[in-house]
Short mmCIF file of C-alpha atoms and ligand atoms in Angstrom, two decimals:
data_model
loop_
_atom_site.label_atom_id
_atom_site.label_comp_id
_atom_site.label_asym_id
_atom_site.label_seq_id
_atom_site.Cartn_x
_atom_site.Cartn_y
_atom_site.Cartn_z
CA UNK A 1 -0.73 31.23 28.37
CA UNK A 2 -3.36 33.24 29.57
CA UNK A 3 -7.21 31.94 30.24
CA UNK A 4 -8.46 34.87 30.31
CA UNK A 5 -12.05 34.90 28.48
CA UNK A 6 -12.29 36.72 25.13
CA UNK A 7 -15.63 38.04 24.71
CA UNK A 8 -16.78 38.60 21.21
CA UNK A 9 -17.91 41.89 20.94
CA UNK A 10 -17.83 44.75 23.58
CA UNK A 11 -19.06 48.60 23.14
CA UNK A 12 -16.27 51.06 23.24
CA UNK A 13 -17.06 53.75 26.01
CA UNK A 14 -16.34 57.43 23.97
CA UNK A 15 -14.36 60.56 26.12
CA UNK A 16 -17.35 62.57 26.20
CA UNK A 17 -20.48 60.35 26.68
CA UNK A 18 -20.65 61.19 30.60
CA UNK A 19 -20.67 64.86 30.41
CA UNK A 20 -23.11 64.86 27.38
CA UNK A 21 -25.38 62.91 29.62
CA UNK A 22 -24.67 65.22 32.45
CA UNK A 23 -25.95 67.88 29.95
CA UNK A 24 -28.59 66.66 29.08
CA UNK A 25 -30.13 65.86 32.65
CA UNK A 26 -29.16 68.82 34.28
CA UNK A 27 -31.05 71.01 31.42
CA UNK A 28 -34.75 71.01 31.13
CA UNK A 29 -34.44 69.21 27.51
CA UNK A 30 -34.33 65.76 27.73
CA UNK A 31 -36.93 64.31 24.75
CA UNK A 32 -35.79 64.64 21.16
CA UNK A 33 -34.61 67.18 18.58
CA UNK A 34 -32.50 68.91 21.03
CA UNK A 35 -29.00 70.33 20.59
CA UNK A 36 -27.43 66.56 20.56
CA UNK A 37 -29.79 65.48 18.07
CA UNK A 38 -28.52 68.30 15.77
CA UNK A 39 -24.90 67.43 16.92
CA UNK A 40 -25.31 63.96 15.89
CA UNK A 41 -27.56 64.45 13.05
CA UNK A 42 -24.39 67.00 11.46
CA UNK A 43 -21.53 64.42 12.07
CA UNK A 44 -23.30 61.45 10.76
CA UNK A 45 -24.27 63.49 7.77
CA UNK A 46 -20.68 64.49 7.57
CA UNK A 47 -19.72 61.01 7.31
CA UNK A 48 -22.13 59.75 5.05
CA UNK A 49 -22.45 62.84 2.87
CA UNK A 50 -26.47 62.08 2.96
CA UNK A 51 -28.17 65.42 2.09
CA UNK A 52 -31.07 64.03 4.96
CA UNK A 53 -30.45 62.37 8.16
CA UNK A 54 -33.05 61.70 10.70
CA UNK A 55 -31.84 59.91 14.41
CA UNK A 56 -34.93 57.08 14.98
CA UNK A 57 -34.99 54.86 17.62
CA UNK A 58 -33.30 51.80 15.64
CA UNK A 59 -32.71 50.66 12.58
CA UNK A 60 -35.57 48.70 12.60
CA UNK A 61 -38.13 51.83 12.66
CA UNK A 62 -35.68 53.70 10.26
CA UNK A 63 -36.77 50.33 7.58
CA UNK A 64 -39.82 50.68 8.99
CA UNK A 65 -40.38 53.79 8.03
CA UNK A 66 -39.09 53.33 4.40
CA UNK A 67 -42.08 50.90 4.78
CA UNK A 68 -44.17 53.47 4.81
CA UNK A 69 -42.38 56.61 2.71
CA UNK A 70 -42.51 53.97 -0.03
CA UNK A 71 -46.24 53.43 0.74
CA UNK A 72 -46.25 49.93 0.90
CA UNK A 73 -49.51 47.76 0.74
CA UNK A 74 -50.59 43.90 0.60
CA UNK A 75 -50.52 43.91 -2.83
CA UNK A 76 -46.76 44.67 -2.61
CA UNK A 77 -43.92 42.45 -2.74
CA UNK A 78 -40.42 43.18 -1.27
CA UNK A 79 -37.26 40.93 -2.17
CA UNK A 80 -35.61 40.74 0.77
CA UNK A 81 -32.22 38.81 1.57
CA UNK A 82 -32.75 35.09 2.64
CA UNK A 83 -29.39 35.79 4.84
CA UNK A 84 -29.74 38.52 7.40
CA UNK A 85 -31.16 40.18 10.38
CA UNK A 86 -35.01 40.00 10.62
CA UNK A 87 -35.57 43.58 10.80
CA UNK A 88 -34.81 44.22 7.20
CA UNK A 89 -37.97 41.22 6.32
CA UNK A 90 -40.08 42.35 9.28
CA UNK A 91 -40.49 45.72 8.98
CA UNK A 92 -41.66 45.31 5.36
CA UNK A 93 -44.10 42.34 6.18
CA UNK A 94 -45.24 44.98 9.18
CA UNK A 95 -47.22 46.79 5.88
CA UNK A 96 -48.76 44.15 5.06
CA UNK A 97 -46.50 43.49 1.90
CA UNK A 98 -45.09 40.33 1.17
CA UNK A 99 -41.73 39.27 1.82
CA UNK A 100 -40.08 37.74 -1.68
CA UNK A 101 -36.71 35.75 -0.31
CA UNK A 102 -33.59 36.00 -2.58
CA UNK A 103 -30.46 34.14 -2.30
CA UNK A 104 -27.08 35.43 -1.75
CA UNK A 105 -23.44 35.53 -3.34
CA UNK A 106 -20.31 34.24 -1.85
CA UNK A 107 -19.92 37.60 0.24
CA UNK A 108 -23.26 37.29 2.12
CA UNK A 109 -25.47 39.65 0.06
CA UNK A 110 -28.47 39.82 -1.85
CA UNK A 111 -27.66 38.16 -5.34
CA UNK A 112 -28.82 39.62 -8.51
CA UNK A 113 -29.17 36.81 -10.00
CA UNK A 114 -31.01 35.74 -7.44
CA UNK A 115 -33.30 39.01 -7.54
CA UNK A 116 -33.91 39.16 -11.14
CA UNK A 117 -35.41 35.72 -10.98
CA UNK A 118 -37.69 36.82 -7.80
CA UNK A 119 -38.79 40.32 -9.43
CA UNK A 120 -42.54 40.06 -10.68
CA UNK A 121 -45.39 43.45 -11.60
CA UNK A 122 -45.72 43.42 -8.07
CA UNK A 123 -42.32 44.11 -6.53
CA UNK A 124 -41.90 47.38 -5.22
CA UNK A 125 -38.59 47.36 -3.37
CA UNK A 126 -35.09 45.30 -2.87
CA UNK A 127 -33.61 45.32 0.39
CA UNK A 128 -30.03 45.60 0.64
CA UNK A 129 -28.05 44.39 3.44
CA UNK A 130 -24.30 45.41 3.04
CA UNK A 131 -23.21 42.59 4.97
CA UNK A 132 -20.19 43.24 7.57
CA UNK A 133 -20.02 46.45 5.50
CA UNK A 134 -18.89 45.17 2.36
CA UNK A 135 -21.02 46.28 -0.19
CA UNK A 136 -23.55 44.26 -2.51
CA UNK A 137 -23.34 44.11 -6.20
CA UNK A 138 -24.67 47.59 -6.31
CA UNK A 139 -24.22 47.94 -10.16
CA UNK A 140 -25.92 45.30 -11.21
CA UNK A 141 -28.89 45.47 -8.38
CA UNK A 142 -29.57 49.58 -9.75
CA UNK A 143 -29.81 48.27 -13.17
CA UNK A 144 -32.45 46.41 -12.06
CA UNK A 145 -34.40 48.23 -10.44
CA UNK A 146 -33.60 51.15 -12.21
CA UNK A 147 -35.25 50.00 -15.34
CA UNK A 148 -38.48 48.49 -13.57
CA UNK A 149 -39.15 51.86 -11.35
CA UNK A 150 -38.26 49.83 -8.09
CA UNK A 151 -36.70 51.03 -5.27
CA UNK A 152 -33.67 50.34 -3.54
CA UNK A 153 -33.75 50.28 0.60
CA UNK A 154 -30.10 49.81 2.09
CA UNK A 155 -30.04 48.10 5.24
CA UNK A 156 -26.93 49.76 6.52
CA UNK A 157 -26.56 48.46 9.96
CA UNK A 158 -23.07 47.15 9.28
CA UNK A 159 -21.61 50.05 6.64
CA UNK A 160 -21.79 53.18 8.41
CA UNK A 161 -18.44 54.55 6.82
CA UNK A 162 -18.29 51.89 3.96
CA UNK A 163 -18.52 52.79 0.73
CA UNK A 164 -18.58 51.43 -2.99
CA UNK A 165 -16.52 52.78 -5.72
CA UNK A 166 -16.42 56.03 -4.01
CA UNK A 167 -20.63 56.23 -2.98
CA UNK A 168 -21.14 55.91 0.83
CA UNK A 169 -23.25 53.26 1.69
CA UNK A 170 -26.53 54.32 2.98
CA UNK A 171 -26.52 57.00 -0.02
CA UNK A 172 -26.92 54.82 -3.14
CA UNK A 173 -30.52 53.80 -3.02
CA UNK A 174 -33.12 55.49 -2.62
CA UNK A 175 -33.31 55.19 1.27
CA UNK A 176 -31.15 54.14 3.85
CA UNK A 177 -30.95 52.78 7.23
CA UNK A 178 -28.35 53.05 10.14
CA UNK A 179 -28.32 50.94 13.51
CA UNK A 180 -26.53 52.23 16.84
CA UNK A 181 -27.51 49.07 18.55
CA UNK A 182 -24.50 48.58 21.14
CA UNK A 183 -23.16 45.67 19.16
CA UNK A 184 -22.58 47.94 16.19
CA UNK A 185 -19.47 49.89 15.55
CA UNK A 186 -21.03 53.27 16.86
CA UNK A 187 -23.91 53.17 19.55
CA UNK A 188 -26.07 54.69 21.82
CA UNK A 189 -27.73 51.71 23.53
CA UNK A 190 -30.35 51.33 21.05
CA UNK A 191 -30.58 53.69 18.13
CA UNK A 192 -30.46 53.84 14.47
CA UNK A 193 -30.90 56.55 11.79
CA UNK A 194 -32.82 57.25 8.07
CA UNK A 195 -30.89 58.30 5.22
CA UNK A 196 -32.79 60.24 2.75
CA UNK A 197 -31.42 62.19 -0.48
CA UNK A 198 -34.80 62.95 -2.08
CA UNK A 199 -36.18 66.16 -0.22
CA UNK A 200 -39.59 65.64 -1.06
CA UNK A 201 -39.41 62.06 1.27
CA UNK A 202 -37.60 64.04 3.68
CA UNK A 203 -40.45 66.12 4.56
CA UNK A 204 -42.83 63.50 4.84
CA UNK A 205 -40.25 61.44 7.16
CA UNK A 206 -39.80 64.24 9.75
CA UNK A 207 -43.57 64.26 9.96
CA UNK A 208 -43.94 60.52 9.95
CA UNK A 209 -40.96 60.22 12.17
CA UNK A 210 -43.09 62.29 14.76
CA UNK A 211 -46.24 61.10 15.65
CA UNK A 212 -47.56 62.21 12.27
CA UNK A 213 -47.23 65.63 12.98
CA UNK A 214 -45.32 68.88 11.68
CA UNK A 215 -43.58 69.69 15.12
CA UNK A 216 -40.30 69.53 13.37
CA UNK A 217 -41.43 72.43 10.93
CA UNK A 218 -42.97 74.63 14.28
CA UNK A 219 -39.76 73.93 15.70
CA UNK A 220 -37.69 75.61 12.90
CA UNK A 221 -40.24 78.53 13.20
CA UNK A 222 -41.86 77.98 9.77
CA UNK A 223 -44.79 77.07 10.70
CA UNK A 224 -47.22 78.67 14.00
CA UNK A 225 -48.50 75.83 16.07
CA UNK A 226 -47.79 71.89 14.81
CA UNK A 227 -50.72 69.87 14.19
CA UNK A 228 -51.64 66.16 12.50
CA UNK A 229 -50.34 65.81 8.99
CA UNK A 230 -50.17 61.99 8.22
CA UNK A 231 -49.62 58.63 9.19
CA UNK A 232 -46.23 58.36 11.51
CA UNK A 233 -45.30 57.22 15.08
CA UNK A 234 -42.62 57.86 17.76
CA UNK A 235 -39.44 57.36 16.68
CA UNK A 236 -37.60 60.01 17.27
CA UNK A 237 -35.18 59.13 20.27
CA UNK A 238 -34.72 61.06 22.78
CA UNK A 239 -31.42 63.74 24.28
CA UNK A 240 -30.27 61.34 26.38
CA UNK A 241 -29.42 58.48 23.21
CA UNK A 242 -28.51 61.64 20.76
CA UNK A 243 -26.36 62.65 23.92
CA UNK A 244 -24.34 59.61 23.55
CA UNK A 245 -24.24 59.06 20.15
CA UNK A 246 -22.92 62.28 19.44
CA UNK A 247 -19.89 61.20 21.69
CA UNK A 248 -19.18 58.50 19.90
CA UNK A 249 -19.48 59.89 16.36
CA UNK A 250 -16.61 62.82 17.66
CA UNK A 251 -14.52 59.66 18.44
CA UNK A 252 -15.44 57.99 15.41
CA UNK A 253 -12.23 57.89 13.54
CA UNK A 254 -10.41 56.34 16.69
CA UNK A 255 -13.37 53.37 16.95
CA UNK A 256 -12.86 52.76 13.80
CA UNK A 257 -8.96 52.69 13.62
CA UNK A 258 -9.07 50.03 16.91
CA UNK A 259 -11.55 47.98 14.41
CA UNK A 260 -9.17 47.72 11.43
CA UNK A 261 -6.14 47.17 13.58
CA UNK A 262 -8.24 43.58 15.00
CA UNK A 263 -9.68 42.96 11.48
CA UNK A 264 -6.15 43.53 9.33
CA UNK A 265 -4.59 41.23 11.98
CA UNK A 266 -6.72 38.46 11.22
CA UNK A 267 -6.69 39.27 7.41
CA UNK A 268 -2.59 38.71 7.76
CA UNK A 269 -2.47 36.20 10.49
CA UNK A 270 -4.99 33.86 8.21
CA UNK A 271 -4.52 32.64 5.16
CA UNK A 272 -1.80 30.01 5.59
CA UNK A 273 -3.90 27.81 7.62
CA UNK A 274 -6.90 28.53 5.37
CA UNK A 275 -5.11 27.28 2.35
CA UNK A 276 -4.44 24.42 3.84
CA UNK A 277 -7.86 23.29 5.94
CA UNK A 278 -9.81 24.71 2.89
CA UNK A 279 -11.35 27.45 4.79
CA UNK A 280 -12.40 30.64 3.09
CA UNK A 281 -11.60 33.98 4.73
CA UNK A 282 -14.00 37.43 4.38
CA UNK A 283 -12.54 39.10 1.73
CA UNK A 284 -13.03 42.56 0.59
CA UNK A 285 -13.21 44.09 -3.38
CA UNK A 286 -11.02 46.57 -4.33
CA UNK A 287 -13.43 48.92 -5.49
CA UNK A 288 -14.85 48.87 -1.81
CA UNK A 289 -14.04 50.34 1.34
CA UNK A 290 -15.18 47.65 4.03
CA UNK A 291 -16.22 49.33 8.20
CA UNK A 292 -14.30 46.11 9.99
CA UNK A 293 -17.72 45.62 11.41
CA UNK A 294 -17.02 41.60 11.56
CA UNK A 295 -14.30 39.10 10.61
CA UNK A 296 -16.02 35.62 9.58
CA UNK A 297 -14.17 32.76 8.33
CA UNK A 298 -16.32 29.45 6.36
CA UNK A 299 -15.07 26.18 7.09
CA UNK A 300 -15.79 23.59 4.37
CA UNK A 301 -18.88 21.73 6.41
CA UNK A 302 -21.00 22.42 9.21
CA UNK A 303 -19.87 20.08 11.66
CA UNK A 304 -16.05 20.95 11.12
CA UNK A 305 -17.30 24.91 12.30
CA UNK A 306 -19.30 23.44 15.05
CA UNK A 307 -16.31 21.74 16.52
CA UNK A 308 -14.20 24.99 15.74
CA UNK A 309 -16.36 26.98 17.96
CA UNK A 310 -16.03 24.27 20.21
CA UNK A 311 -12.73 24.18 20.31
CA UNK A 312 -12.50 27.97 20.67
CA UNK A 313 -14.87 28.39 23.18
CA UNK A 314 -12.25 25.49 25.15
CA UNK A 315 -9.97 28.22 25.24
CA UNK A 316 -11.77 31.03 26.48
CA UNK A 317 -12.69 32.36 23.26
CA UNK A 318 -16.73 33.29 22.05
CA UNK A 319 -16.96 33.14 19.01
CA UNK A 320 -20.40 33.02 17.57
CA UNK A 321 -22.22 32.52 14.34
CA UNK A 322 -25.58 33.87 13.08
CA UNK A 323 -28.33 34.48 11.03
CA UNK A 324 -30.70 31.51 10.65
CA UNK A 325 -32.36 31.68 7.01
CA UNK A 326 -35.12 33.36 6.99
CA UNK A 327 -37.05 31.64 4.32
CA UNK A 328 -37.43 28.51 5.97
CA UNK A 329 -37.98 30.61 9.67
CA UNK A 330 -41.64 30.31 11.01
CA UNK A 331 -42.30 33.74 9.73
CA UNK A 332 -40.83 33.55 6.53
CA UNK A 333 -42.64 30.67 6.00
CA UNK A 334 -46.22 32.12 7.04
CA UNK A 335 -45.32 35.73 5.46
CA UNK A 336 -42.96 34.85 2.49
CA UNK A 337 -42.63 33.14 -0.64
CA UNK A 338 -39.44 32.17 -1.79
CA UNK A 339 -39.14 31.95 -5.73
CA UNK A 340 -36.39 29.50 -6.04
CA UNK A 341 -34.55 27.32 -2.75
CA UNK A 342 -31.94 29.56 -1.23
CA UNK A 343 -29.25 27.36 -1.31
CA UNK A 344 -25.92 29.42 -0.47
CA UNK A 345 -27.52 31.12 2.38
CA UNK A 346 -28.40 27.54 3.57
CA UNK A 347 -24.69 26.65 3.06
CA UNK A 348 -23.03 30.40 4.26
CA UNK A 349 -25.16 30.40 7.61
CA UNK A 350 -23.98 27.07 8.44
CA UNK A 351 -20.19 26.98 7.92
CA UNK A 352 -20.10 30.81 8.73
CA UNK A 353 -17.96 31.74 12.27
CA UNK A 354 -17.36 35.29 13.28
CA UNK A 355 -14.01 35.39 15.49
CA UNK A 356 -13.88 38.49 18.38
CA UNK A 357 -13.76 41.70 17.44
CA UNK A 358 -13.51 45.15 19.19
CA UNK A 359 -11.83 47.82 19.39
CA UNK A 360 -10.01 47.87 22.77
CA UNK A 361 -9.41 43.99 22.07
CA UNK A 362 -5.44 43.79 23.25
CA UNK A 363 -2.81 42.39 20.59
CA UNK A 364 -1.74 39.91 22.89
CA UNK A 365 -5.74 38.82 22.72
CA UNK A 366 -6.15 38.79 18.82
CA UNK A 367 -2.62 36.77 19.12
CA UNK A 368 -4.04 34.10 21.50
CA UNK A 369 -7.45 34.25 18.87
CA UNK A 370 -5.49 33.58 15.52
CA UNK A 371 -2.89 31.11 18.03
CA UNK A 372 -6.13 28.74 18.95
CA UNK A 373 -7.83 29.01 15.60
CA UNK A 374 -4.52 27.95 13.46
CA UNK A 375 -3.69 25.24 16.40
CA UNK A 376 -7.36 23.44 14.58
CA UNK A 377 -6.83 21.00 11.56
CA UNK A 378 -10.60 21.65 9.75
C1 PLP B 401 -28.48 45.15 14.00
C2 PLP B 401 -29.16 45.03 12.72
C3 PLP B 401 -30.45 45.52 12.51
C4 PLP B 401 -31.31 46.03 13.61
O1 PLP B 401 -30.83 47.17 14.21
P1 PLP B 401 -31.64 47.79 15.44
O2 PLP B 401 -31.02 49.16 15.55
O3 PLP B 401 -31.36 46.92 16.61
O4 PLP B 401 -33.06 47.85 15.09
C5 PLP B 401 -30.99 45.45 11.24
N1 PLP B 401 -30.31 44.93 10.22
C6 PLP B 401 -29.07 44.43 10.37
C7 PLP B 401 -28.36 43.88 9.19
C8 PLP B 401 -28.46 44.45 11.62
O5 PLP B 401 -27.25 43.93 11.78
#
């Protein structure tokens, strides 16, 4: 048997990132809103069917700037999932507002239980994370907020391509969020995006989204010289990340087919050995289409998945977990409140295991994966 290591999680390199770069540096264009960020701005609207898309530097100034389109304050509150990345808590507590933990369901997103019990007069937004791009309770979160005038923010750094009963995530609230960090399924080295449908936010996000001024509007030739307009900073990214990005959008459909064929593996290698070591496996609703962003499996106790990722990592074989609550984290603490104890994201983020995943990942390597993980009695 082979030794070989088995990373968890490596970036796909696209046919045509080099000669997009080469383009790039041999023109005289290299900061944003060139011809790559239109490239890239058309394909990712093409896959999302978002009427707006703006390229930003990550995901976490795309939230950060639906901190700010939604005009948030320190008398605001934002319910924000106990279980996820920090960006989608930190760039709201980055206003000033305060961050209102909910807990999750048994998929790893915001609960609405959970949120109805958290909302009070002061709650201007829930954060959505999609997590691994399966999507949240979406019906039950709009009612919600629907009838209370709140908004909606998806945190779609795992669901670029998901969708839920037919609407793409990213598109159902009223903003959105995409990360091309290079451990998500499409990347530029660092990079997100902001998906917008209302047009009125739209113009005041391509004026906040540079430096607070109307270059974007100059540019199109519709207005004569740019000037200040309103709050904003820099995150517009530069040629050079559009460049790159663009590439891998064009080879979108193949990054994502190399994802599925690793994630549908484990999905049909699996559940034998769960049934018996009473493990529970990701699973996916039908009226969902899922992005293969992550596999994760939940062993029944925490010291059983310790010793699985010990056993794993024996073999050759990384295979990580993540997300530390954020409620009881030093800044949730100091910046949050947190309504009621968050008990399943307590449990989820400490039997949780996410196994390797990637698209060039061999089938002889997701064989010797699902071989070392059944060879464990949980
Ligand atoms: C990766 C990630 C982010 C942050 O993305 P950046 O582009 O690195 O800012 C935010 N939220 C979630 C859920 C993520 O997984």
């Amino acid at each position: 048997m082979s030794t070989d290591r088995i990373i968890f999680s490596r970036p796909r390199r696209a046919a045509g990132e080099l000669a997009n770069l080469e383009a790039v540096l041999s023109s005289d264009h290299s900061h944003g809103d060139g011809p790559f960020t239109a490239a890239a701005t058309e394909k990712l609207r093409r896959i999302t069917g978002a009427p707006h898309v703006l390229l930003t530097t990550s995901c976490t100034h795309a939230l950060e700037m639906a901190g700010l389109l939604l005009e948030l304050g320190p008398d605001d509150e934002v319910i924000v999932p106990s279980f996820g990345f920090t960006s989608t808590a930190t760039a709201m507590a980055l206003r000033g507002a305060t961050v209102v933990f909910a807990d999750i369901d048994d998929r790893g997103n915001i609960d609405a239980d959970s949120v109805a019990a958290a909302i009070t007069e002061r709650t201007k937004a829930i954060m959505v994370i999609h997590y691994g791009g399966v999507a949240a309770e979406m019906d039950r979160l709009l009612a919600l907020a629907e009838s209370r005038g709140i908004a909606i923010v998806e945190d779609n750094a795992h669901g670029l391509g998901g969708s839920w009963r037919g609407r793409p995530l990213g598109t159902i609230g009223a903003v959105g969020a995409l990360s091309f960090h290079d451990t998500k399924n499409v990347h530029c080295g660092e990079g997100g995006a902001l998906l917008l449908t209302d047009d009125i936010l739209m113009a005041r996000a391509e004026i906040m989204r540079e430096k607070g001024t109307d270059r974007a509007r100059f540019l199109r030739g519709a207005v004569d010289k740019y000037s200040w307009q309103d709050i904003g900073s820099s995150y517009l990214p530069s040629e050079l990340n559009a460049a790159v990005l663009d590439a891998q959008l064009a080879d979108f459909d193949a990054i994502q087919a190399g994802r599925f064929r690793v994630w549908n593996s484990y999905a049909a290698a699996l559940p034998d050995w769960a049934a018996r070591n009473d493990v529970r496996l990701m699973r996916v609703p039908a009226d969902r289409e899922h992005t293969a962003h992550l596999y994760y499996l939940r062993t029944p106790t925490e010291q059983r998945r310790d010793d699985l990722i010990d056993h794993l990592r024996a073999q050759g074989i990384s295979a990580p977990f993540h997300y530390v609550p954020l409620d009881s984290s030093p800044a949730g603490l100091k910046l949050g409140r947190t309504p009621n104890p968050c008990v399943r994201t307590a449990e989820f983020s400490s039997t949780l295991i996410r196994l390797p995943l990637w698209p060039d990942l061999t089938d002889a390597q997701v064989a010797r994966v699902v071989e070392a993980v059944t060879d464990f009695t949980v």
